[in-house]
GROMACS .gro file of C-alpha atoms in nm:
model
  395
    1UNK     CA    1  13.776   4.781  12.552
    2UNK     CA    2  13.496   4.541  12.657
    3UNK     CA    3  13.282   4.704  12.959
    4UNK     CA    4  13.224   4.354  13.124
    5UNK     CA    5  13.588   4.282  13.082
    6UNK     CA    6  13.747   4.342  13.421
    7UNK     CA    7  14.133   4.207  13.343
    8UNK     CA    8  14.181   4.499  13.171
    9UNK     CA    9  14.296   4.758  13.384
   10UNK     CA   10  14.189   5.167  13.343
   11UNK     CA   11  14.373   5.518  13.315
   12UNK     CA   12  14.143   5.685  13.535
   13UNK     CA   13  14.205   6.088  13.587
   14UNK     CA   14  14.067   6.223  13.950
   15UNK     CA   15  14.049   6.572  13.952
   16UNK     CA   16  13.973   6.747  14.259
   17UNK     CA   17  13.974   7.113  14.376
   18UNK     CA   18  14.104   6.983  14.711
   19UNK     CA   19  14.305   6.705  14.797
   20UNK     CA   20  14.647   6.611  15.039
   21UNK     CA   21  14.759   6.781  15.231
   22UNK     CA   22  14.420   6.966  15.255
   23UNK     CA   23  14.189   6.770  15.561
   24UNK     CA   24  13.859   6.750  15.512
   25UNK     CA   25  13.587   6.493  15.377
   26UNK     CA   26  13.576   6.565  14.997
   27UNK     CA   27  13.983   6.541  15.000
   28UNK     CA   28  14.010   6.255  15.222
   29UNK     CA   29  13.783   6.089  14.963
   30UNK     CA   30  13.975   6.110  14.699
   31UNK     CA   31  14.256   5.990  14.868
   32UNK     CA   32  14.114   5.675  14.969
   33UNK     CA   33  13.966   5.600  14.571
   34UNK     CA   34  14.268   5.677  14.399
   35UNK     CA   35  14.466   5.471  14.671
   36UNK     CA   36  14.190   5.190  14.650
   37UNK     CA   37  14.216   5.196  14.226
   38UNK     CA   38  14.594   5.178  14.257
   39UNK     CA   39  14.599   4.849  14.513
   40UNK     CA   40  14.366   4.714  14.181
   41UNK     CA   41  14.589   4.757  13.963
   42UNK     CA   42  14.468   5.027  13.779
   43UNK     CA   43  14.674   5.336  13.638
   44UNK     CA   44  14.605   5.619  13.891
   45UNK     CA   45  14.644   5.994  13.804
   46UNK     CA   46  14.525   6.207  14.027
   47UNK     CA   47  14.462   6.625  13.936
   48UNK     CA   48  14.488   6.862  14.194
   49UNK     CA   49  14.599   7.277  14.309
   50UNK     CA   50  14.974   7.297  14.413
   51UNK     CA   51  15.050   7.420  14.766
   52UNK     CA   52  15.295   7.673  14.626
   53UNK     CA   53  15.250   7.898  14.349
   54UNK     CA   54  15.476   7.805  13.999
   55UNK     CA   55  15.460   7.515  14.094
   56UNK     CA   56  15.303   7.290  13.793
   57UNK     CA   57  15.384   6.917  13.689
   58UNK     CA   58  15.366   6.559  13.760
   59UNK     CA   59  15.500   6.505  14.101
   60UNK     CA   60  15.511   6.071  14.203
   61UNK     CA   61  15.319   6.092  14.575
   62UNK     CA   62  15.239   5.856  14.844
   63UNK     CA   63  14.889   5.884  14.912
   64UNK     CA   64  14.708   5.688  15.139
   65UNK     CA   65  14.993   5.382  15.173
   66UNK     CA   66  14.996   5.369  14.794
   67UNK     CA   67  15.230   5.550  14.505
   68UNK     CA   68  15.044   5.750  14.206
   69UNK     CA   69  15.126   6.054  13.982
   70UNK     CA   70  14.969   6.353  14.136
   71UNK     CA   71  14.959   6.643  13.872
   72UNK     CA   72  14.937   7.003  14.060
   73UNK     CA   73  14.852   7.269  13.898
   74UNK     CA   74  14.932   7.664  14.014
   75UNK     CA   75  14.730   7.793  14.256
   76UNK     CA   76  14.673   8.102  14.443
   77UNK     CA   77  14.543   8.120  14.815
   78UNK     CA   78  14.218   8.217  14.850
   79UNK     CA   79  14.270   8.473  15.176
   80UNK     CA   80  13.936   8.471  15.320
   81UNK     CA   81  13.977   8.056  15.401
   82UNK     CA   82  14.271   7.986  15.627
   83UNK     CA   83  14.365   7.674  15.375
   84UNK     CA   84  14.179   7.695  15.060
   85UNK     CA   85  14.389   7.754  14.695
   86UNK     CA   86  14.264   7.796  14.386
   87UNK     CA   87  14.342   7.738  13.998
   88UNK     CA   88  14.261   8.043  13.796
   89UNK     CA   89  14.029   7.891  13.531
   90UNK     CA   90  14.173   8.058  13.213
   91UNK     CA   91  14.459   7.832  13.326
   92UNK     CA   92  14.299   7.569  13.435
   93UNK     CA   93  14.123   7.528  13.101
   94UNK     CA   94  14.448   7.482  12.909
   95UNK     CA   95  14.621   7.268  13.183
   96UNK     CA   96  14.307   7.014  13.092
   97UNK     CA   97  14.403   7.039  12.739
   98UNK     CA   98  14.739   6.966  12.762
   99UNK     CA   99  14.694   6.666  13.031
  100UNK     CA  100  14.416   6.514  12.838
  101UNK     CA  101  14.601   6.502  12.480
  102UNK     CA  102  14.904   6.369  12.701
  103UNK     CA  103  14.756   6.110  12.945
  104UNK     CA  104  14.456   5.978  12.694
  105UNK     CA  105  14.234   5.836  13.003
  106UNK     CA  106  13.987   5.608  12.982
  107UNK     CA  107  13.716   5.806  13.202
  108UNK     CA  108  13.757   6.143  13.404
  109UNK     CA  109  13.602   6.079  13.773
  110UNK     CA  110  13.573   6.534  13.885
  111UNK     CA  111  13.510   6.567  14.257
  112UNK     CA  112  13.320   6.903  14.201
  113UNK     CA  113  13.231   7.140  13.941
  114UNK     CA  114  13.465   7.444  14.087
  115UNK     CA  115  13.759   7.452  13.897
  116UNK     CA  116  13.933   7.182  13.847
  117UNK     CA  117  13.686   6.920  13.750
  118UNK     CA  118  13.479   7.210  13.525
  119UNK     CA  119  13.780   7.262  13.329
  120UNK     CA  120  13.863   6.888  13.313
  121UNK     CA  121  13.475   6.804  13.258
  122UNK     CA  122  13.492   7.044  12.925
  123UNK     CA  123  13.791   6.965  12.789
  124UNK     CA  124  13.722   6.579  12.864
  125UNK     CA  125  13.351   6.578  12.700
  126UNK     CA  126  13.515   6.753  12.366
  127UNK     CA  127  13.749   6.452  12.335
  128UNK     CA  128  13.454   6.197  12.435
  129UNK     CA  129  13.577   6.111  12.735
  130UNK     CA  130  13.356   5.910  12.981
  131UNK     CA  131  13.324   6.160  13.299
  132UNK     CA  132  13.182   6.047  13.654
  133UNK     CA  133  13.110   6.334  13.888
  134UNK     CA  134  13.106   6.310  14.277
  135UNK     CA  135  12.891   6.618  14.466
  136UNK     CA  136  13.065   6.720  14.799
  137UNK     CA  137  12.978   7.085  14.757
  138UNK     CA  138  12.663   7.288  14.830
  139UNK     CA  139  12.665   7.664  14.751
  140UNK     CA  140  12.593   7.717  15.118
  141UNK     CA  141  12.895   7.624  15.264
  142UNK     CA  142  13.067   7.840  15.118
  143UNK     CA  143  12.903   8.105  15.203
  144UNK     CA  144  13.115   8.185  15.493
  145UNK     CA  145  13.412   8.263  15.278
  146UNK     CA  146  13.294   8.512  15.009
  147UNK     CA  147  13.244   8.832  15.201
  148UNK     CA  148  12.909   8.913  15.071
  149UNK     CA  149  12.631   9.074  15.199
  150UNK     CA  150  12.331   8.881  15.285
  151UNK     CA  151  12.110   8.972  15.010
  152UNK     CA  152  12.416   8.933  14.760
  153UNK     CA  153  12.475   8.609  14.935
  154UNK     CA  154  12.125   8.459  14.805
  155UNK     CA  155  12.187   8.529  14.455
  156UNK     CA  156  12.502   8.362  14.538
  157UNK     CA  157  12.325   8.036  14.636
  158UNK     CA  158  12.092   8.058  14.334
  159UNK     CA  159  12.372   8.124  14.083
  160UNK     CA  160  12.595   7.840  14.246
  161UNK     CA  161  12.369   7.563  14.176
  162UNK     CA  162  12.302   7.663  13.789
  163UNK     CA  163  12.636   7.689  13.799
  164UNK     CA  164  12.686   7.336  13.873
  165UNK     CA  165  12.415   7.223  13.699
  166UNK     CA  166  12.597   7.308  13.349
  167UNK     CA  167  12.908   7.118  13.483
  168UNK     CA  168  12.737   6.790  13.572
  169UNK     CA  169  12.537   6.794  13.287
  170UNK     CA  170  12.846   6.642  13.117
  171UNK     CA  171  12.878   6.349  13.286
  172UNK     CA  172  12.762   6.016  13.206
  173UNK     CA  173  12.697   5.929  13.590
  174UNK     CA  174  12.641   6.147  13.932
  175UNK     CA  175  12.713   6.065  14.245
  176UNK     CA  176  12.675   6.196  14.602
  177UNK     CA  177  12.782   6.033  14.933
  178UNK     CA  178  12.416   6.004  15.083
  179UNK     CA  179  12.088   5.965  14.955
  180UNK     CA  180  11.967   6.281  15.095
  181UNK     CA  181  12.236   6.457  14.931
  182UNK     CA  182  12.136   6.330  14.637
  183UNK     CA  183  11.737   6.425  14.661
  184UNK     CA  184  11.926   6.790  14.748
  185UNK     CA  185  12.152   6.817  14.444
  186UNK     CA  186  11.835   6.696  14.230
  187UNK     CA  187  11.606   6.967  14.395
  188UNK     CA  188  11.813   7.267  14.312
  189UNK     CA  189  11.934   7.162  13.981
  190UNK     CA  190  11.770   6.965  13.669
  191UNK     CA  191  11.981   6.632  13.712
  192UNK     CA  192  11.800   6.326  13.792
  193UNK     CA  193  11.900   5.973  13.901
  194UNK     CA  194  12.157   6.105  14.109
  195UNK     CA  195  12.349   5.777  14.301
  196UNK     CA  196  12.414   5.722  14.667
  197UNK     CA  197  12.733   5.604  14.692
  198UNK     CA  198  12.928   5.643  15.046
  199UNK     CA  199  13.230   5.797  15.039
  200UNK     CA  200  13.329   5.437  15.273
  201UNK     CA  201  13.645   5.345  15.509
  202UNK     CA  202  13.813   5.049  15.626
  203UNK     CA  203  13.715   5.000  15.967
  204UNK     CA  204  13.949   4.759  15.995
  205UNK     CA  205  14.206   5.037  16.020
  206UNK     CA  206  14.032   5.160  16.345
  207UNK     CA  207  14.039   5.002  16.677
  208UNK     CA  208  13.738   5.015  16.949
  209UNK     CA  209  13.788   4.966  17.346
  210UNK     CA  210  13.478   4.762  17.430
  211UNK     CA  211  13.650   4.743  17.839
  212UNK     CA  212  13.451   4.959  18.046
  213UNK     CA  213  13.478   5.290  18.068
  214UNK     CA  214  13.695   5.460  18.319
  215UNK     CA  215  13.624   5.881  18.216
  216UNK     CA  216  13.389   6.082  18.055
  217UNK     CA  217  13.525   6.239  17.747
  218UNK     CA  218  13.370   6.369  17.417
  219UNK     CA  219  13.557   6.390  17.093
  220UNK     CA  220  13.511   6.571  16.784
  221UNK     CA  221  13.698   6.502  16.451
  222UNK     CA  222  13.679   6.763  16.166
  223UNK     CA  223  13.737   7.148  16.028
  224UNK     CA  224  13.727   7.389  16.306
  225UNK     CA  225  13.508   7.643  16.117
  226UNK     CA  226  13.190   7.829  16.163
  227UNK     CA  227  12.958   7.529  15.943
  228UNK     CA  228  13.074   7.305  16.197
  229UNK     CA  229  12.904   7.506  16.521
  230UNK     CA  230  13.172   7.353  16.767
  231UNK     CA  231  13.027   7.644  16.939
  232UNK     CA  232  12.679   7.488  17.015
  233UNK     CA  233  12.903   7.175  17.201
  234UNK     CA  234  13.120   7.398  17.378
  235UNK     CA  235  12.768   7.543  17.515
  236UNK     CA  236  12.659   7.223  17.593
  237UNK     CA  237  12.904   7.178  17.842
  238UNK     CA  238  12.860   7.408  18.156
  239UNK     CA  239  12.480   7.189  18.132
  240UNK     CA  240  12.637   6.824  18.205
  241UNK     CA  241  12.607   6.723  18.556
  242UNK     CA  242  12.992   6.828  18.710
  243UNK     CA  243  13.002   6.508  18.864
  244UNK     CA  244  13.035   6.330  18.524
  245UNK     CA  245  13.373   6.504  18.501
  246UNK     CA  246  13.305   6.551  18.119
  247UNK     CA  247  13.636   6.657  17.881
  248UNK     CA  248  13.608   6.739  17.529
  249UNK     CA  249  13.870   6.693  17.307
  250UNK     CA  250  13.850   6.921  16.955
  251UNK     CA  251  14.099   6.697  16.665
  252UNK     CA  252  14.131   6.911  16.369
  253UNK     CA  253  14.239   7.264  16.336
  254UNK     CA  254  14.088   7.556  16.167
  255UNK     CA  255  13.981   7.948  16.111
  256UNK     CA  256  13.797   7.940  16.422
  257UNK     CA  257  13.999   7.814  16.676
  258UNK     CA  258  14.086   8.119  16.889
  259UNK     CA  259  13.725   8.208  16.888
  260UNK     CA  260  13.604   7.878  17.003
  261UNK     CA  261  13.962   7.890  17.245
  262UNK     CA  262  13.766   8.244  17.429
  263UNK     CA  263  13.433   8.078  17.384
  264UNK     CA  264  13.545   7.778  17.623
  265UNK     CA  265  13.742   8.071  17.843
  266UNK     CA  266  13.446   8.285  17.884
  267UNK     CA  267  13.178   7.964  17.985
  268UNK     CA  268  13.439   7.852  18.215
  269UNK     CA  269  13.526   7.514  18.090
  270UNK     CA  270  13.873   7.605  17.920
  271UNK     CA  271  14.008   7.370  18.161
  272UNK     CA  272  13.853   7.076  18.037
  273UNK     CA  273  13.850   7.144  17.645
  274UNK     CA  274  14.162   7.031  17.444
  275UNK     CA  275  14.221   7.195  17.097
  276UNK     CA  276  14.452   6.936  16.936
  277UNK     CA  277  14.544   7.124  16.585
  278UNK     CA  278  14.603   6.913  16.314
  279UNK     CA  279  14.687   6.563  16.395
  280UNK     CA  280  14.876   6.282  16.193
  281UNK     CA  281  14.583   5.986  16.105
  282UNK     CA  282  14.779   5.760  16.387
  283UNK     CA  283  14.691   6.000  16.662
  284UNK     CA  284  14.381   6.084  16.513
  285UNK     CA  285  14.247   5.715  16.534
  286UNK     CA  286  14.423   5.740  16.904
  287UNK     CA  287  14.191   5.956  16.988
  288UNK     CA  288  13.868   5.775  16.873
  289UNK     CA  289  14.003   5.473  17.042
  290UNK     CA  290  14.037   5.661  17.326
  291UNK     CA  291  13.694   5.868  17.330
  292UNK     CA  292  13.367   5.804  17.479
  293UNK     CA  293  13.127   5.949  17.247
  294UNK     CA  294  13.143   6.145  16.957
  295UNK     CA  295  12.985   6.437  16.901
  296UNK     CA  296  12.898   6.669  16.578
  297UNK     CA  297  12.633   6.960  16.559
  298UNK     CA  298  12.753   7.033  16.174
  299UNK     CA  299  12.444   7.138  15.990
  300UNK     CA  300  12.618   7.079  15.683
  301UNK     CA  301  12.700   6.760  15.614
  302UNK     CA  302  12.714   6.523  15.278
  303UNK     CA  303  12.796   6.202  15.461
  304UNK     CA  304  13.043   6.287  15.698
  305UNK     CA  305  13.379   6.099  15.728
  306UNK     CA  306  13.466   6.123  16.077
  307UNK     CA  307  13.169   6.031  16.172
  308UNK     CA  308  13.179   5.690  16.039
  309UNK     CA  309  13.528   5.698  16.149
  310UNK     CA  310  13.399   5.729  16.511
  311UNK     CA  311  13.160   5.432  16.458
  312UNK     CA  312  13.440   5.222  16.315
  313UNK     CA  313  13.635   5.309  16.660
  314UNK     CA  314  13.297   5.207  16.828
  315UNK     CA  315  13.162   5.505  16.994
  316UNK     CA  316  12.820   5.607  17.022
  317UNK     CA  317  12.731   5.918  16.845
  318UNK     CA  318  12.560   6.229  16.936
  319UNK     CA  319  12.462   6.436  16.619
  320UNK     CA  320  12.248   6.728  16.496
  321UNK     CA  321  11.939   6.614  16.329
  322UNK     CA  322  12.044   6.773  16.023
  323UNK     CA  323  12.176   6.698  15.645
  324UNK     CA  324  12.303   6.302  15.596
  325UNK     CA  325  12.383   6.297  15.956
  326UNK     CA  326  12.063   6.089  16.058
  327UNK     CA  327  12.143   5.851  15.799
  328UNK     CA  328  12.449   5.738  16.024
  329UNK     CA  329  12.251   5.750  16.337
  330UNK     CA  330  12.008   5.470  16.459
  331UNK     CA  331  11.810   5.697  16.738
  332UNK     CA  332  11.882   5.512  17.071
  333UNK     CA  333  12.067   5.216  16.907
  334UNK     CA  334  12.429   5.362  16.792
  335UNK     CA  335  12.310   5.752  16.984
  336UNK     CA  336  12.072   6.014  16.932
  337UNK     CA  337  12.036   6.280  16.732
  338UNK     CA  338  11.963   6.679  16.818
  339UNK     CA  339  11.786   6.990  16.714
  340UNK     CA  340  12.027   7.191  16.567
  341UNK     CA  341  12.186   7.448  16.760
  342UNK     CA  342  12.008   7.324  17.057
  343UNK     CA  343  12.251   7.305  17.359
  344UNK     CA  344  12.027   7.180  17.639
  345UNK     CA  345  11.897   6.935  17.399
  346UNK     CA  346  12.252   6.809  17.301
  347UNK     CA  347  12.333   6.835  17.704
  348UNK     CA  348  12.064   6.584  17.744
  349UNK     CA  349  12.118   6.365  17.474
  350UNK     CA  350  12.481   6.356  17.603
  351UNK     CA  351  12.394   6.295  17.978
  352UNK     CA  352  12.162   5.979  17.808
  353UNK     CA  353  12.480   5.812  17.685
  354UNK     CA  354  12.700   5.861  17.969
  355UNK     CA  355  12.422   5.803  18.184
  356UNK     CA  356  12.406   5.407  18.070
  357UNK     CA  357  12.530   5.117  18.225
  358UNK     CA  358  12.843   4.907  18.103
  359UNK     CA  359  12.622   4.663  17.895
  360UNK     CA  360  12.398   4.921  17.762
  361UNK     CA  361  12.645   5.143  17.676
  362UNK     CA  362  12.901   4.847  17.516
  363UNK     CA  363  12.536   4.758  17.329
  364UNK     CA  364  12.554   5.115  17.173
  365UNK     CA  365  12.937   5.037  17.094
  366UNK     CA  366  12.861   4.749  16.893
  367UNK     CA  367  12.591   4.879  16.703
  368UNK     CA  368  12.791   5.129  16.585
  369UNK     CA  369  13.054   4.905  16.478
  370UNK     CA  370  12.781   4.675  16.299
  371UNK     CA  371  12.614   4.977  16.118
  372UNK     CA  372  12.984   5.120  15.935
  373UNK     CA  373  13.011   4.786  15.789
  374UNK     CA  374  12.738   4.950  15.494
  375UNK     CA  375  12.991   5.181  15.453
  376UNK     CA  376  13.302   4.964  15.352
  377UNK     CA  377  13.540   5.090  15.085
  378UNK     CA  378  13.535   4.831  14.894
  379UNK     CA  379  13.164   4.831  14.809
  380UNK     CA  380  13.222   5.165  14.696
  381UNK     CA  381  13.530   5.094  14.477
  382UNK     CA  382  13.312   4.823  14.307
  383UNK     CA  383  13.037   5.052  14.246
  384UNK     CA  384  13.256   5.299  14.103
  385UNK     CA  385  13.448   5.056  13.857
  386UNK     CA  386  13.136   4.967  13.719
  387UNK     CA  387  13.069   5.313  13.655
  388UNK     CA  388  13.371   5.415  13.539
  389UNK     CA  389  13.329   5.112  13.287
  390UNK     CA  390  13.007   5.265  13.154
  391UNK     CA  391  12.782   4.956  13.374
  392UNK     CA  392  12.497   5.000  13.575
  393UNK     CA  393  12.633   4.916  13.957
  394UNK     CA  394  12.501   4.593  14.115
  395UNK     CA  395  12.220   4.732  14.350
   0.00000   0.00000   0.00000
C-alpha cells in the first residue's frame, strides 16, 4: 500500500486498557479516534477489558455516534480502584496472537504500555506490524491504588517507567497529549522525539451562554479521586466573599465521594456543593453551558479533557499551575492559574473572575472559546493518519 495514497482506507487495531463505559480522559480518547477513523471510512477495531468476567469476543458497539467491532477481552476487577479491570497478561499475550493472525491490521495504535497494548505491542512487532503508541499514564498516578508503603512506592515509580520504556521502544511513533508530557515521558525513559498531539474535541458539540450572568457557580468535570484534590476547592470555598452566593457543582463520580461529601459537611458549605455522580454527555455539556467558571486543582494532568471541554462551553478557567494544565490557560486572558494545593490562592483567583464586569468577563468567555480551536479533532485525526501511514505529520 502506497503511504501517500490516502483512497485507500486502513485496518487500524486500538487497544486500550480502558475504554467505554470507563470515564476518564485516556478512554474518552479513544473513543473519539476510533469514532473519528470510522466517519473516514476506515475499518475500526477497537481492543479493550470486558466489564464482566468470561466474557471474550467481538461484540458490534456504538461508540461515540458511530458503529465498530469492539473486541473485550476477560478481565478481573482490580479491588483497590472503585472501576478499574484488568487482563491477566499470560492471557492477554495469547488473545494478541489470536486477534492479530485473525484481523491482519495495517498498524496497531496501544493507548498505554499496561496490558493490553504491551501484549498487543509484542505480538504486533513479531508480525511487523506498524505500532503507534499514545502516553496517558505516569507511574504516579497510580500510586494511590497499589497499597504500598512509601518507600516501596518509589521503587514503584522507578520500575514503572523502565517498564514502559521496553514497551514503547516498539513503536515506530510516540505520542503524548501535551508537550510537557512529552519532555516528562522523555526524562524518565530513553525515548526521544516524543510528539504533542492533543487528545482534541469538537467544540462544536458544546454550547456557551455569552448573556450575562445571573449566579455564581463553579463546576468541575472529571474522576472524583484523591489525584484530583477536589478537596483543595471544597477548601476554597468558606474563603469567597458570602455575598457572591458561590455553588459548586462536582460532575463525575468516584472513590472519594463520601469523603469529599463530609469534607463539604464539616466546612459548612454542604448546602451549596452538588455531587452529581455520573452523568450522561447531554447533561454533562448542560452543565458547562450552565456554569460560570471551571475549576481543576488536579496535579496530574496529561492534557486534560474536560478542561478543554469547559473552554469549548466558554467558561473561564481556574487551574493549578501544575502538569499540561498551563498549557490550556492564558494567565488573565481565558483565567488564572494556582499554586497547587493553595486554597486562599485559588479563593482569590476565583473572587478575580467573578469579580469582573459583564464585558470583561464575556472577554474571558471568548478567549476561551478562541484558544480550544488548537485543539480540534480533526487536526489530530490528520496527524494521526499520517502516522499510522508511516509519514511524518504536517507541522
Amino acid at each position: 500500500m502506497s503511504t501517500s495514497d490516502r483512497s485507500q482506507t486502513l485496518r487500524i487495531l486500538i487497544g486500550c486498557d480502558t475504554f467505554s463505559p470507563d470515564v476518564n480522559g485516556a478512554a474518552r480518547f479513544a473513543e473519539r479516534l476510533a469514532a473519528g477513523f470510522v466517519r473516514r471510512g476506515d475499518d475500526v477495531h477497537v481492543v479493550a477489558p470486558s466489564k464482566r468476567v468470561n466474557r471474550t469476543g467481538a461484540f458490534a458497539e456504538t461508540i461515540e455516534g458511530e458503529r465498530m467491532t469492539v473486541h473485550r477481552w476477560t478481565s478481573w476487577r482490580w479491588y483497590p480502584h472503585d472501576w478499574l479491570r484488568f487482563v491477566l497478561p499470560w492471557r492477554a499475550r495469547s488473545y494478541a496472537r489470536r486477534l492479530l493472525d485473525q484481523l491482519r491490521p495495517d498498524v496497531i495504535h496501544i493507548q498505554s504500555h499496561i496490558v493490553v497494548g504491551r501484549a498487543l505491542a509484542k505480538e504486533g512487532a513479531k508480525r511487523g506490524i506498524r505500532i503507534i503508541a499514545t502516553n496517558h499514564v505516569m507511574p504516579e498516578n497510580v500510586l494511590d491504588f497499589t497499597l504500598l508503603p512509601e518507600r516501596a512506592k518509589r521503587l514503584f515509580v522507578r520500575w514503572g517507567w523502565r517498564d514502559a520504556d521496553r514497551v514503547l521502544r516498539r513503536a515506530s511513533a510516540i505520542t503524548t497529549p501535551t508537550r510537557r508530557a512529552a519532555d516528562f515521558l522523555e526524562r524518565n525513559t530513553d525515548r526521544r522525539g516524543v510528539l504533542p498531539v492533543s487528545c482534541g474535541l469538537r467544540a462544536s458539540d458544546y454550547t456557551a451562554d455569552l448573556t450575562p450572568r445571573t449566579r455564581n457557580e463553579l463546576v468541575f468535570v472529571g474522576r472524583v479521586t484523591l489525584e484530583k484534590e477536589i478537596d483543595v476547592i471544597l477548601r476554597a470555598l468558606p474563603r469567597l466573599d458570602p455575598a457572591l452566593d458561590v455553588r459548586f457543582t462536582i460532575v463525575g463520580d468516584g472513590d472519594q465521594r463520601k469523603n469529599l461529601e463530609k469534607l463539604a459537611a464539616d466546612l459548612g458549605v454542604a448546602n451549596r456543593v452538588t455531587f452529581t455522580g455520573r452523568v450522561s454527555d447531554e447533561q454533562l455539556r448542560g452543565h458547562l453551558t450552565a456554569a460560570s467558571v471551571f475549576v481543576i486543582a488536579s496535579i496530574a494532568e496529561l492534557q486534560s479533557i474536560a478542561t478543554m471541554e469547559a473552554m469549548a462551553s466558554g467558561l473561564p478557567i481556574v487551574a493549578a499551575n501544575a502538569m499540561a494544565l498551563p498549557h490550556l490557560v492564558d494567565e488573565g486572558e481565558n483565567g488564572y492559574l494556582f499554586q497547587p494545593g493553595n486554597d486562599r490562592e485559588l479563593a482569590d483567583r476565583i473572587s478575580r473572575v467573578l469579580a469582573l464586569s459583564d464585558a470583561d468577563y464575556e472577554r474571558m468567555q471568548r478567549a476561551s472559546l478562541e484558544a480550544v480551536q488548537a485543539h480540534d479533532i480533526d487536526r489530530t485525526l490528520d496527524t494521526f493518519d499520517a502516522l499510522y501511514r508511516g509519514e511524518r505529520p504536517e507541522a
